[in-house]
Amino acid sequence: MSPPSDDPDGEATSGSANGTLGGTSKTAGHTPTLDEVARVAGVSRATASRAINGGNRVSPAAQSKVDAAVASLGYVPNPAARSLVTRRTDSVALVVPEPDERVFSDPFFLATLRSVNRVLATRDLQLVLLLAQPGEEERRMLRYLGRHHIDGAIVVSHHRSDQLADHLPALGLPCVFVGRPWTSADQVAYVDTDNLGGGRAATEVLVERGCRRIANIAGPTDMAAGFDRLAGWRAAMREAGLDDDLVELGDFTEAGGAAAAAALLERCPEIDGLVVASDLMAAGAMAVLDDAGLRVPEDVAVVGYDDLGVAARSTPALTTVRNPIGAMAEQATRMLLEQIDDAHSPRGIRVIFPPAVVHRDSA
């Protein structure tokens, strides 16, 4: 009889004298159990569980024995058992405080979903989509997050009123924001693009073209992106010695852009340039210009913002500022996984992507 093998927990199990590892081999139709893995590896059941499920306090030697036993037996770990040991759910939430009809129609969100899921797939993690507007929906979502049904959260398209950057750290939940949050920006990690610089660059395209009555269709000013892009337009207009009074607020939708363009034309039919805070709004605005008999770019030159597919398909093709949402979402996901893997990783990291003008036919 072979001597018992040592176990890091102080327990021991007996091995076997035959030629197979621990006396057990794969058998057709048989589903190996954790007890068998422990016996074959010569460790306790508790040690085998920790080694398989990613727990701590497992020596390298014991880990190696358990890994060999798992391979020999063809053992498949139980996800529920792994969760109990690691206290992880293997899922990450994408939190979007917007109505669902906008989320599923805006290319910004589709690009974000694809990019986040691309990174999670490399770790075999599940993506959970949470939609919630301020009020009872948001409170329900926060209760869900507070119970730690997910391992971390990525937040996009947040508004001043949702205060998610205040709530999530208080829950002790790893989180990363795509876009600078209005509050607690120094307390959470976030990825953003230089929206102020992008708004300025879009305006300078029209100034250099010779436009003098340049209007602006801004995004919601309760969002950092909308506020900053408008501020960049104002800065460029003032530097050029031009009036910055022709502004209408939109909502980042095509319908919102159309309504804002109609209001601007009513106020000032002589506009010769238009800076728009999103390509969807620019598409709506160009339809209104066309209905009014105004040619783009001959009568009114137009610059959008995002470059997520709408711009290239527009007629004429839209000059725009590239918002690198795919790269931003992937970066945010990697930052979140670092927080999940290491509870002591810094939380206040910020990564800022530079904007770039993409020249096409509309300006």
XYZ file of C-alpha atoms in Angstrom:
363
model
C 0.000 0.000 0.000
C 1.380 3.396 -0.900
C 1.894 6.010 1.832
C -0.599 8.871 2.161
C 0.281 12.080 0.304
C 0.695 15.390 2.114
C -2.083 17.996 1.826
C -1.633 21.748 2.452
C -4.715 21.719 4.726
C -3.152 19.105 6.932
C -5.425 16.375 5.550
C -4.260 13.351 3.606
C -5.776 10.830 1.237
C -4.451 7.497 0.169
C -3.048 6.923 -3.291
C -3.005 3.711 -5.330
C -0.332 1.294 -6.330
C -1.593 0.677 -9.830
C -0.339 2.386 -12.963
C -2.990 5.104 -13.310
C -2.842 8.484 -11.592
C -4.320 7.892 -8.136
C -5.873 4.638 -9.359
C -8.579 6.281 -11.505
C -8.870 6.790 -15.226
C -11.485 8.205 -17.593
C -14.427 5.848 -18.075
C -16.986 6.224 -20.827
C -20.341 7.368 -19.492
C -18.949 8.243 -16.063
C -19.043 11.840 -14.796
C -16.044 12.482 -12.527
C -16.749 14.064 -9.140
C -14.785 16.494 -7.000
C -14.172 13.696 -4.492
C -12.492 11.639 -7.207
C -10.310 14.589 -8.217
C -9.230 15.018 -4.589
C -8.452 11.282 -4.203
C -6.495 11.116 -7.446
C -4.527 14.268 -6.588
C -3.887 13.106 -3.042
C -5.345 16.235 -1.435
C -8.408 17.097 0.600
C -11.724 17.874 -1.031
C -11.463 21.489 0.229
C -8.035 21.948 -1.352
C -9.198 20.428 -4.621
C -12.158 22.804 -4.657
C -9.979 25.862 -4.065
C -7.451 24.775 -6.698
C -10.144 24.187 -9.318
C -12.227 27.247 -8.567
C -9.516 29.870 -8.239
C -9.429 30.237 -4.474
C -6.409 31.165 -2.349
C -4.187 29.169 -0.009
C -3.239 26.439 -2.467
C 0.429 25.529 -2.729
C 2.018 25.263 -6.194
C 2.589 21.544 -5.660
C -1.036 20.902 -4.738
C -2.248 23.039 -7.636
C -0.132 21.015 -10.043
C -1.495 17.712 -8.699
C -5.088 18.902 -8.936
C -4.567 20.202 -12.475
C -3.165 16.819 -13.503
C -6.083 14.995 -11.874
C -8.623 17.225 -13.610
C -6.985 16.531 -16.976
C -6.735 12.798 -16.299
C -10.354 12.437 -15.224
C -11.893 14.940 -17.626
C -13.505 16.738 -14.700
C -15.703 19.768 -15.533
C -15.915 22.341 -12.696
C -19.286 23.390 -11.300
C -19.831 27.131 -11.982
C -21.940 27.524 -8.833
C -19.183 26.026 -6.699
C -16.623 28.294 -8.300
C -18.782 31.301 -7.500
C -19.000 30.297 -3.834
C -15.216 30.034 -3.588
C -14.255 33.140 -5.574
C -17.321 35.269 -4.706
C -17.546 36.163 -8.391
C -20.403 35.881 -10.838
C -18.298 35.951 -14.026
C -20.563 38.695 -15.366
C -20.133 42.413 -16.007
C -22.886 45.006 -16.396
C -23.087 47.660 -19.073
C -25.181 50.390 -17.443
C -26.982 52.758 -19.822
C -29.236 55.385 -18.190
C -31.224 55.922 -21.390
C -34.599 54.751 -22.772
C -34.400 51.427 -24.588
C -35.689 52.838 -27.898
C -32.627 55.065 -28.128
C -30.166 52.365 -27.091
C -31.239 50.002 -29.859
C -31.327 52.625 -32.616
C -28.166 54.650 -32.003
C -24.897 53.333 -33.549
C -23.007 54.734 -30.536
C -24.527 52.090 -28.265
C -24.181 49.292 -30.800
C -20.464 50.055 -31.163
C -20.111 50.159 -27.376
C -21.862 46.805 -26.894
C -19.738 45.082 -29.530
C -16.492 46.477 -28.141
C -17.218 45.620 -24.505
C -18.345 42.113 -25.412
C -15.233 41.573 -27.552
C -12.981 42.055 -24.520
C -15.193 40.056 -22.146
C -15.246 37.124 -24.564
C -11.490 36.700 -24.175
C -12.112 35.979 -20.474
C -15.300 33.944 -20.999
C -17.305 36.557 -19.080
C -20.989 37.354 -19.552
C -22.291 40.817 -20.444
C -25.442 42.029 -18.669
C -27.203 45.086 -20.134
C -28.937 47.346 -17.590
C -31.141 50.198 -18.817
C -32.441 52.646 -16.236
C -33.616 56.234 -16.228
C -33.579 58.436 -13.113
C -36.335 57.574 -10.670
C -37.672 54.185 -9.614
C -35.896 52.361 -12.480
C -32.558 53.695 -11.286
C -33.284 52.836 -7.652
C -34.211 49.289 -8.661
C -31.019 48.973 -10.683
C -28.902 50.230 -7.774
C -30.510 47.666 -5.446
C -29.600 44.970 -7.970
C -26.015 46.203 -8.222
C -25.758 46.537 -4.440
C -26.471 42.820 -4.063
C -23.369 42.163 -6.210
C -25.158 40.079 -8.811
C -22.371 41.215 -11.143
C -18.615 41.676 -10.639
C -18.351 45.228 -11.991
C -20.033 47.867 -14.126
C -19.232 49.990 -17.171
C -21.386 53.118 -17.390
C -22.048 54.999 -20.639
C -24.251 57.945 -21.665
C -24.693 59.195 -18.113
C -26.394 62.453 -17.172
C -25.945 65.012 -14.430
C -29.106 63.825 -12.665
C -28.259 60.127 -12.414
C -25.281 60.643 -10.030
C -24.072 57.103 -10.748
C -20.477 58.147 -10.080
C -21.564 58.871 -6.497
C -23.629 55.722 -6.013
C -21.448 52.960 -7.466
C -18.276 53.562 -5.385
C -20.471 53.684 -2.282
C -21.645 50.159 -3.143
C -18.037 48.953 -3.229
C -18.531 47.886 -6.826
C -15.677 48.074 -9.374
C -16.745 50.522 -12.072
C -15.420 52.469 -15.053
C -17.210 55.261 -16.905
C -17.084 55.920 -20.629
C -17.217 59.707 -20.655
C -16.333 62.073 -17.825
C -18.940 61.929 -15.049
C -20.425 65.190 -13.759
C -19.751 64.358 -10.112
C -17.064 62.361 -8.294
C -14.844 62.399 -11.385
C -11.818 62.147 -9.095
C -13.256 59.084 -7.342
C -13.883 56.793 -10.300
C -11.981 55.584 -13.333
C -13.114 56.884 -16.688
C -12.221 56.884 -20.367
C -13.096 59.866 -22.532
C -12.193 61.776 -25.662
C -11.257 65.458 -25.720
C -14.734 66.712 -26.580
C -13.797 70.347 -26.072
C -10.913 69.972 -28.522
C -13.192 68.112 -30.921
C -15.823 70.858 -30.852
C -13.126 73.414 -31.504
C -11.657 71.412 -34.406
C -15.072 70.977 -36.043
C -15.652 74.724 -35.921
C -12.222 75.561 -37.276
C -12.993 73.515 -40.405
C -15.836 75.905 -41.199
C -13.921 79.041 -40.191
C -11.073 78.065 -42.517
C -13.601 77.436 -45.281
C -14.726 81.051 -44.947
C -18.071 80.533 -43.191
C -19.156 83.477 -41.045
C -22.683 82.688 -39.800
C -21.896 79.378 -38.152
C -24.670 77.831 -36.073
C -24.463 74.987 -33.576
C -26.772 72.083 -32.804
C -25.566 71.027 -29.373
C -26.077 67.801 -27.477
C -27.799 67.690 -24.082
C -25.897 70.026 -21.780
C -26.563 67.763 -18.778
C -24.027 65.385 -20.351
C -20.310 66.147 -20.293
C -19.949 65.391 -24.025
C -22.722 67.799 -24.988
C -21.439 70.517 -22.668
C -17.802 70.209 -23.773
C -18.494 70.091 -27.518
C -20.553 73.262 -27.222
C -17.787 74.919 -25.187
C -15.267 74.008 -27.914
C -17.489 75.614 -30.567
C -17.840 78.795 -28.516
C -14.075 78.997 -27.958
C -13.320 78.664 -31.686
C -16.011 81.181 -32.629
C -14.678 83.784 -30.209
C -11.116 83.257 -31.382
C -12.313 83.892 -34.942
C -14.180 87.035 -33.850
C -17.576 85.513 -34.717
C -20.864 85.626 -32.813
C -21.749 82.522 -30.814
C -25.448 83.174 -30.385
C -26.847 80.701 -32.937
C -27.308 77.624 -30.756
C -30.140 75.102 -30.516
C -30.088 72.133 -28.164
C -30.684 68.626 -29.492
C -30.838 65.177 -27.939
C -28.349 63.192 -30.063
C -31.207 61.786 -32.203
C -32.002 62.352 -35.884
C -35.390 63.834 -35.009
C -33.774 66.162 -32.492
C -31.299 67.377 -35.112
C -34.093 68.047 -37.596
C -36.095 70.064 -35.068
C -33.040 72.101 -34.062
C -32.120 72.834 -37.699
C -35.648 74.045 -38.449
C -35.497 76.374 -35.445
C -32.109 77.745 -36.533
C -33.292 78.459 -40.077
C -36.294 80.291 -38.712
C -34.020 82.429 -36.544
C -31.341 83.015 -39.168
C -31.990 81.947 -42.788
C -28.511 83.258 -43.692
C -26.486 80.604 -41.830
C -23.621 79.316 -43.973
C -22.093 76.798 -41.587
C -23.434 74.248 -39.109
C -21.559 72.365 -36.390
C -23.573 69.432 -35.041
C -22.753 67.472 -31.887
C -23.557 64.057 -33.398
C -23.793 62.502 -36.844
C -27.366 61.351 -36.242
C -28.419 64.931 -35.520
C -26.432 66.088 -38.554
C -28.345 63.655 -40.767
C -31.623 65.095 -39.525
C -30.343 68.638 -40.023
C -29.213 67.990 -43.611
C -32.659 66.641 -44.478
C -34.170 69.932 -43.270
C -31.621 71.947 -45.247
C -32.485 69.962 -48.363
C -36.214 70.543 -47.844
C -35.470 74.274 -47.574
C -33.671 74.227 -50.940
C -30.230 74.736 -49.387
C -27.307 72.808 -50.857
C -24.624 71.140 -48.714
C -21.871 72.314 -48.759
C -22.406 75.078 -51.339
C -24.968 77.012 -49.285
C -24.434 75.562 -45.814
C -21.350 73.553 -44.886
C -21.951 70.917 -42.185
C -19.619 69.143 -39.742
C -20.857 66.339 -37.483
C -19.379 64.352 -34.623
C -18.832 60.583 -34.019
C -17.948 58.880 -37.348
C -19.761 55.662 -36.494
C -21.092 54.817 -39.963
C -23.868 57.368 -40.431
C -21.393 59.966 -41.697
C -20.048 57.833 -44.546
C -23.569 56.843 -45.666
C -24.972 60.398 -45.698
C -25.553 62.339 -48.926
C -23.280 64.183 -49.245
C -20.840 62.189 -47.124
C -20.448 63.981 -43.823
C -17.266 65.651 -42.639
C -17.111 64.780 -38.970
C -14.973 64.443 -35.852
C -14.077 60.859 -35.025
C -15.173 59.741 -31.582
C -13.142 56.544 -30.993
C -15.918 54.806 -29.071
C -14.739 51.287 -29.929
C -11.246 51.897 -28.561
C -12.684 53.765 -25.563
C -15.092 50.947 -24.674
C -12.380 48.311 -24.986
C -10.041 50.367 -22.805
C -12.774 50.847 -20.196
C -13.449 47.104 -20.131
C -9.783 46.262 -19.625
C -9.579 48.830 -16.805
C -12.630 47.272 -15.156
C -11.163 43.772 -15.350
C -8.011 45.066 -13.654
C -10.150 46.358 -10.788
C -12.014 43.043 -10.527
C -8.768 41.054 -10.520
C -7.034 43.310 -8.002
C -9.109 44.946 -5.260
C -6.185 47.290 -4.524
C -5.817 48.640 -8.066
C -6.196 52.455 -8.284
C -9.740 53.695 -8.906
C -9.123 57.264 -10.119
C -7.417 56.433 -13.423
C -8.452 58.418 -16.486
C -7.546 57.841 -20.126
C -8.264 60.573 -22.705
C -8.316 59.843 -26.441
C -7.565 62.657 -28.930
C -10.235 63.561 -31.502
C -9.540 63.715 -35.237
C -11.389 65.429 -38.102
C -12.442 63.136 -40.931
C -12.803 65.210 -44.112
C -15.553 64.245 -46.531
C -17.920 66.185 -48.814
C -20.179 68.209 -46.536
C -17.558 70.825 -45.625
